[in-house]
Short mmCIF file of C-alpha atoms in Angstrom, two decimals:
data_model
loop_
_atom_site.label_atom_id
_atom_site.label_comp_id
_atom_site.label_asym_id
_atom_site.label_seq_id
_atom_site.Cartn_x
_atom_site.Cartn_y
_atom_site.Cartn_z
CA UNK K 1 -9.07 3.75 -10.55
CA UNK K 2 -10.28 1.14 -9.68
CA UNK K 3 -10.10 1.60 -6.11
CA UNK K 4 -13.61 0.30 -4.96
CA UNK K 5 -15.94 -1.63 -6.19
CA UNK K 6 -19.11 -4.23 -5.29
CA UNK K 7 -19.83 -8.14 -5.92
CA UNK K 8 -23.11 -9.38 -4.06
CA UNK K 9 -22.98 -12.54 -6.25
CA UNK K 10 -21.99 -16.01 -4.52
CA UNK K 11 -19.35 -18.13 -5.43
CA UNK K 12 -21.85 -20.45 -5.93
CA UNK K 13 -23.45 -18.23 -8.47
CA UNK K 14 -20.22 -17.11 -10.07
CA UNK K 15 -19.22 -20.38 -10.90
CA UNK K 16 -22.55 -21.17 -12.83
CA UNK K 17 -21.88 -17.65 -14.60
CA UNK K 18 -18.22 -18.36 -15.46
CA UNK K 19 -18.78 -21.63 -16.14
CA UNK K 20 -16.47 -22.70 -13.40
CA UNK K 21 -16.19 -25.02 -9.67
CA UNK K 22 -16.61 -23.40 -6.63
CA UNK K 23 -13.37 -23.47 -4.85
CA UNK K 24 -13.97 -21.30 -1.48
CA UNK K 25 -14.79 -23.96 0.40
CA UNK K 26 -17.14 -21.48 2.33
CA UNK K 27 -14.96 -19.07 3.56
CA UNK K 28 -16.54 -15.85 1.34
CA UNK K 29 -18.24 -13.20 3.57
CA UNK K 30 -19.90 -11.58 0.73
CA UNK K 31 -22.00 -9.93 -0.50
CA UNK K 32 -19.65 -6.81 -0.45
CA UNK K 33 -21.45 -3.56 -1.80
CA UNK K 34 -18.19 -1.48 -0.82
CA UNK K 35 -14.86 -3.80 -1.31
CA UNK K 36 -11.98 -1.58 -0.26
CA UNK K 37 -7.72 -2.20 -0.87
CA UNK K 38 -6.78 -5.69 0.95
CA UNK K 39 -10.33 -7.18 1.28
CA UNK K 40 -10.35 -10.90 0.63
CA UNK K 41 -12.26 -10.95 -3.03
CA UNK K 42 -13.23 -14.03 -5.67
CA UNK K 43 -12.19 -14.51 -8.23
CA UNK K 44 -11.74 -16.69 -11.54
CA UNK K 45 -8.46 -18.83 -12.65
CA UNK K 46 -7.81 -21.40 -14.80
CA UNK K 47 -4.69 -23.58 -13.88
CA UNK K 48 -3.19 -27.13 -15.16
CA UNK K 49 -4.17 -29.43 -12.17
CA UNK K 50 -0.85 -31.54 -10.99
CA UNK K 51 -1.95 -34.58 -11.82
CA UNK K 52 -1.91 -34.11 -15.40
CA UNK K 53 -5.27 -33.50 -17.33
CA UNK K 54 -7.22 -30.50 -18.68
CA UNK K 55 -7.01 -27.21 -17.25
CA UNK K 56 -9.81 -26.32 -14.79
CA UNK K 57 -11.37 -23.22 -14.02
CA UNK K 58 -12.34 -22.57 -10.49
CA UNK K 59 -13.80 -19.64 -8.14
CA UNK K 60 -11.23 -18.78 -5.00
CA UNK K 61 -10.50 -16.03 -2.69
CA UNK K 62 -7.84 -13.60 -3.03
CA UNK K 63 -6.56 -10.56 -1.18
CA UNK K 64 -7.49 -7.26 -3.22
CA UNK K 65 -3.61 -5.62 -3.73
CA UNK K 66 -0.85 -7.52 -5.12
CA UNK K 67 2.08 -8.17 -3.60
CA UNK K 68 5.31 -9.45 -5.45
CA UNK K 69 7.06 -12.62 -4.45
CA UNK K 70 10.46 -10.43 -3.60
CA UNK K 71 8.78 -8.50 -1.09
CA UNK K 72 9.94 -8.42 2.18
CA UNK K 73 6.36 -8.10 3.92
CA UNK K 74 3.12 -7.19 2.44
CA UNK K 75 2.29 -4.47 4.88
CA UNK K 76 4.95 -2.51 3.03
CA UNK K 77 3.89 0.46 0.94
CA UNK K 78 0.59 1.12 -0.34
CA UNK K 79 -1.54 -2.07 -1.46
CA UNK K 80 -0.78 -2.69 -5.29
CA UNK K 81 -4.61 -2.76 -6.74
CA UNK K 82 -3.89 -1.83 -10.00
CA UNK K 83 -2.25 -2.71 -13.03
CA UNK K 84 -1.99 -0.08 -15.94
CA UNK K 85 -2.61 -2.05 -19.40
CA UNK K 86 0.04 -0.25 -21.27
CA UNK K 87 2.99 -1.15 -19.04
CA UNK K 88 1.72 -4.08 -17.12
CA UNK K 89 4.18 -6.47 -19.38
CA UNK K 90 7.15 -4.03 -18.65
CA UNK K 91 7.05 -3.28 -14.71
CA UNK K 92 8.92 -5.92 -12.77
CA UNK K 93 5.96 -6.51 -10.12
CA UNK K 94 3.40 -7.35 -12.65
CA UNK K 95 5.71 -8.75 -15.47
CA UNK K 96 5.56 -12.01 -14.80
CA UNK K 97 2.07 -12.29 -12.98
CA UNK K 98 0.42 -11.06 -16.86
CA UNK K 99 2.43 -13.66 -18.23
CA UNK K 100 1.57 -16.77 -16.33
CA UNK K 101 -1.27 -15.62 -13.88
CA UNK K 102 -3.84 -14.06 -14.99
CA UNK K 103 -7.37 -14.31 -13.85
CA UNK K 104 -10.77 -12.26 -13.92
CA UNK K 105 -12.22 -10.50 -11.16
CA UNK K 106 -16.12 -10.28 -11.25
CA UNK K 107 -17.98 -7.26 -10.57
CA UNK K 108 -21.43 -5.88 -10.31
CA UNK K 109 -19.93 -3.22 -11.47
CA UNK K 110 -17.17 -0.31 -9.56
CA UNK K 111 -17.16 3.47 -7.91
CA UNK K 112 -15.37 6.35 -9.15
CA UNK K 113 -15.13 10.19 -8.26
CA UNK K 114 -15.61 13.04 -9.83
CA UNK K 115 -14.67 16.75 -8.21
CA UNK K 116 -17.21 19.20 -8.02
CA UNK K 117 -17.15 22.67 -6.99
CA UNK K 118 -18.59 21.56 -3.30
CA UNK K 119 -16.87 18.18 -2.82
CA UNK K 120 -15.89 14.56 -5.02
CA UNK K 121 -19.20 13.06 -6.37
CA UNK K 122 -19.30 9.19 -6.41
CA UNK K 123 -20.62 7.34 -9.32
CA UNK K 124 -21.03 4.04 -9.93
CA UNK K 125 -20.66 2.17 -13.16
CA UNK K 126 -22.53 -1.02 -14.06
CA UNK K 127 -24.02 -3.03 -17.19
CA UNK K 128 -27.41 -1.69 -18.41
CA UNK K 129 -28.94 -4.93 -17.90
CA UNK K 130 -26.72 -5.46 -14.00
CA UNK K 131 -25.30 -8.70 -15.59
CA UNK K 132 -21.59 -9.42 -13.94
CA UNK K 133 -18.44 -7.42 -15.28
CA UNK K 134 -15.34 -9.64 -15.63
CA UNK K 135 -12.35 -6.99 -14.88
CA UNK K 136 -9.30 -8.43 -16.44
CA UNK K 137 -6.40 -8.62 -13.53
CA UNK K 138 -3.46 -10.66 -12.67
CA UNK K 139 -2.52 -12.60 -9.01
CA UNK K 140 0.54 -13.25 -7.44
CA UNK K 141 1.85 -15.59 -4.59
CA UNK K 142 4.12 -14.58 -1.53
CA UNK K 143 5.56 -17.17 0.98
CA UNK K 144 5.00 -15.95 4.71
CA UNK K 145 8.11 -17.48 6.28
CA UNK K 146 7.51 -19.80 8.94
CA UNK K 147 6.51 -18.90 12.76
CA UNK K 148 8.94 -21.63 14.27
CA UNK K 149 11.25 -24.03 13.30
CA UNK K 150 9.82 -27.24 11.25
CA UNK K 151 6.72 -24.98 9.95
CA UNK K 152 6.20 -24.40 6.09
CA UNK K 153 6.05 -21.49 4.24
CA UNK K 154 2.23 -20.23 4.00
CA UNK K 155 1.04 -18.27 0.61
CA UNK K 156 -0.50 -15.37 0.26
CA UNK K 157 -1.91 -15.37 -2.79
CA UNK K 158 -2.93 -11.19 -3.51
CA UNK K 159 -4.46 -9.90 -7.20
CA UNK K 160 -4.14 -6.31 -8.96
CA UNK K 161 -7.18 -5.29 -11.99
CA UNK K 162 -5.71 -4.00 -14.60
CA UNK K 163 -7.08 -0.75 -16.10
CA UNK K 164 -7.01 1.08 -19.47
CA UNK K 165 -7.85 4.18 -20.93
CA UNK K 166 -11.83 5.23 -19.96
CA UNK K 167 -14.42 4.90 -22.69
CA UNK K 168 -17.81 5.40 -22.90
CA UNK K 169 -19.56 7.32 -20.32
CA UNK K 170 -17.41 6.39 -17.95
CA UNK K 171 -15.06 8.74 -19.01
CA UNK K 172 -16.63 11.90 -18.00
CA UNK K 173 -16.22 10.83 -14.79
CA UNK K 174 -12.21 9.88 -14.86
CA UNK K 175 -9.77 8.71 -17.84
CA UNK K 176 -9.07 5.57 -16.32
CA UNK K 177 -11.48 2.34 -16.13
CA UNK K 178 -10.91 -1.30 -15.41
CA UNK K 179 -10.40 -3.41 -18.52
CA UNK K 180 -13.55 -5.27 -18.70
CA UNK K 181 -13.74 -8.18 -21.08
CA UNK K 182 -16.14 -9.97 -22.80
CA UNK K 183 -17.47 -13.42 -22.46
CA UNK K 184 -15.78 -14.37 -25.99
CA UNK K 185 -12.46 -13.41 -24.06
CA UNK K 186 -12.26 -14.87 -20.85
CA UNK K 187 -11.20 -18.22 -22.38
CA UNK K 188 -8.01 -16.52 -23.97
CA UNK K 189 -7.15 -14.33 -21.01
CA UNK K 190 -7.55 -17.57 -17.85
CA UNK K 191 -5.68 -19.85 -20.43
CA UNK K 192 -2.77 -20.98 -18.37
CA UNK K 193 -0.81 -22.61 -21.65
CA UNK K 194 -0.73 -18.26 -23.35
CA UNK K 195 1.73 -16.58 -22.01
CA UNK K 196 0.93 -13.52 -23.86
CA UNK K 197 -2.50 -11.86 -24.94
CA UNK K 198 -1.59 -8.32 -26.29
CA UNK K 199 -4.62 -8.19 -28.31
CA UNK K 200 -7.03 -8.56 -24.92
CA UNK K 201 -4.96 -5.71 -23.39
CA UNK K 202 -4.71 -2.92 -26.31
CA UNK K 203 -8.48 -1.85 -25.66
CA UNK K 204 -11.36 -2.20 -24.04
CA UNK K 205 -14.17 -4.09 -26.11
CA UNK K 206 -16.23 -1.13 -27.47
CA UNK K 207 -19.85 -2.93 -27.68
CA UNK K 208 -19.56 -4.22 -24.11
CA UNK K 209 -18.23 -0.33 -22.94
CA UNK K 210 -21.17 1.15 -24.88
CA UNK K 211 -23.43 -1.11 -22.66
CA UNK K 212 -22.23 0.47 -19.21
CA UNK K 213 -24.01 3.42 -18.01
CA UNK K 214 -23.29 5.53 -14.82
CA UNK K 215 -24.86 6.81 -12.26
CA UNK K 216 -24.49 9.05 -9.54
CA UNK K 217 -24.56 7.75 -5.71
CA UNK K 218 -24.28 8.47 -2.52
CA UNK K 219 -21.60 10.00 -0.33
CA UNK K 220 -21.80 7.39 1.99
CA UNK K 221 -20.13 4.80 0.37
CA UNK K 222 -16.51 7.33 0.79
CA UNK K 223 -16.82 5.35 4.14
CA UNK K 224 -15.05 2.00 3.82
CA UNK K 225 -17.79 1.27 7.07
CA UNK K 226 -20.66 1.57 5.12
CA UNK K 227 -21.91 -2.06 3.32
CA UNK K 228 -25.58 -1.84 2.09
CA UNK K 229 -26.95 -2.21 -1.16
CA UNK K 230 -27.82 1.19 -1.15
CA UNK K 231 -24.77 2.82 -1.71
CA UNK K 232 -25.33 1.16 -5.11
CA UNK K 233 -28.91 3.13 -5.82
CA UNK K 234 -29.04 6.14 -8.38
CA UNK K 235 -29.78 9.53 -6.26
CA UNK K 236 -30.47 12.93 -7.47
CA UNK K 237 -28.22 15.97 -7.75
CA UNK K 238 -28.42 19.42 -7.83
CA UNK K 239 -27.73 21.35 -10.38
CA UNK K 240 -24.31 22.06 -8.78
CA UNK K 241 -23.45 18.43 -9.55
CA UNK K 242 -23.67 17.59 -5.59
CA UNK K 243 -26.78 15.63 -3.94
CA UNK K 244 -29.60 17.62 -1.92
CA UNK K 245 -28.82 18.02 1.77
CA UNK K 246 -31.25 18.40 4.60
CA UNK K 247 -31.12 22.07 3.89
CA UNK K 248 -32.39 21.37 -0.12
CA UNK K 249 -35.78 19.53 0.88
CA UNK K 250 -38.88 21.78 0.55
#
């Protein structure tokens, strides 16, 4: 966990709701009802511009799976897409980034599995009233060495959510859940002058947790091909915990 989830908001629309600029300059292809490991995802950040000033929060596209700065390519190993709360100041790829990069990644809300006797059930986890989760996660920059000689370095600039013990109903379906945060909180976690916010990462916020309710969906979203907003609608399952098949209908 998490390892999919779904935005179908705009930047434009994100910005409003996080009280931010739009900084994609166009280049989302949302809306995403199925974003899988290394999909280019918005998100919110708050940095000190160079010029001096106040610090300004801004919507902009990142690559879903960090990647540390030391790496030697980001193809290698599997993609980095989470960050566990309890260590995330202690590992070496993530130490720094939860330090001095932070940022929020919005969601309508993410999938998880749960095993049955027949096969893994999804379910997907939202607000009660479908208003935008802000997942707490941190981003890192990598320098692509140049092509030829005279180019500069290009960035890569990749993100990991960080998750925390489950709570709420989400955990009957797995013990692990993104650490969602609460508007009061987004300030103190995007604030580019803290360089340390152990009291955002100890738990989850327990009135905003008791406000998400899950529900079970279909198979087809196990297929990173599928995009639709139904893979997002409640179906009905059998008693065995797995949806009707043609086979079940009357």
């Amino acid at each position: 966990m998490c390892g999919r989830y779904a935005i179908t908001k705009d930047p434009a629309r994100l910005a409003a709701e996080f009280d931010a600029v739009d900084g994609t300059d166009g280049a989302y292809e949302g809306p995403d009802h199925n974003v899988t490991p290394t999909r280019m995802v918005p998100i919110i950040v708050e940095r000190m511009p160079a010029d001096g000033g106040a610090a300004r929060r801004t919507v902009r596209l990142v690559r879903w799976g960090l990647v540390p700065p030391w790496a030697k390519d980001p193809a290698d190993g599997p993609p980095m897409i989470n960050a566990r709360a309890e260590t995330i100041t202690e590992k070496p790829a993530y130490r720094d980034a939860a330090s001095r990069r932070r940022c929020l990644v919005p969601a309508d809300g993410w999938y998880e599995w749960k095993p049955t006797a027949e096969r893994k059930q999804p379910y997907f986890a939202a607000h009660e009233d479908e208003r935008t989760l802000a997942m707490a996660a941190v981003f890192s920059v990598w320098w692509r060495p140049p092509s030829e000689p005279g180019a500069e370095p290009t960035p890569l600039v990749t993100a990991a959510v960080v998750t925390t013990d489950a709570l709420g109903e989400t955990a009957d379906i797995h013990h692990r859940m993104p650490l969602v945060l609460p508007r009061h909180a987004w300030s103190d976690w995007l604030d580019p002058a803290r360089s340390a916010v152990p009291e955002l990462l100890a738990a989850p916020d327990e009135d905003l947790v008791a406000r998400i309710r899950v529900r079970p969906v279909s198979p087809a979203v196990n297929n990173m091909r599928n995009n639709g907003p139904e893979l997002m609608e409640r179906i009905e399952l059998l008693d065995s915990g797995a949806p009707p098949t043609l086979f079940d209908a009357p």
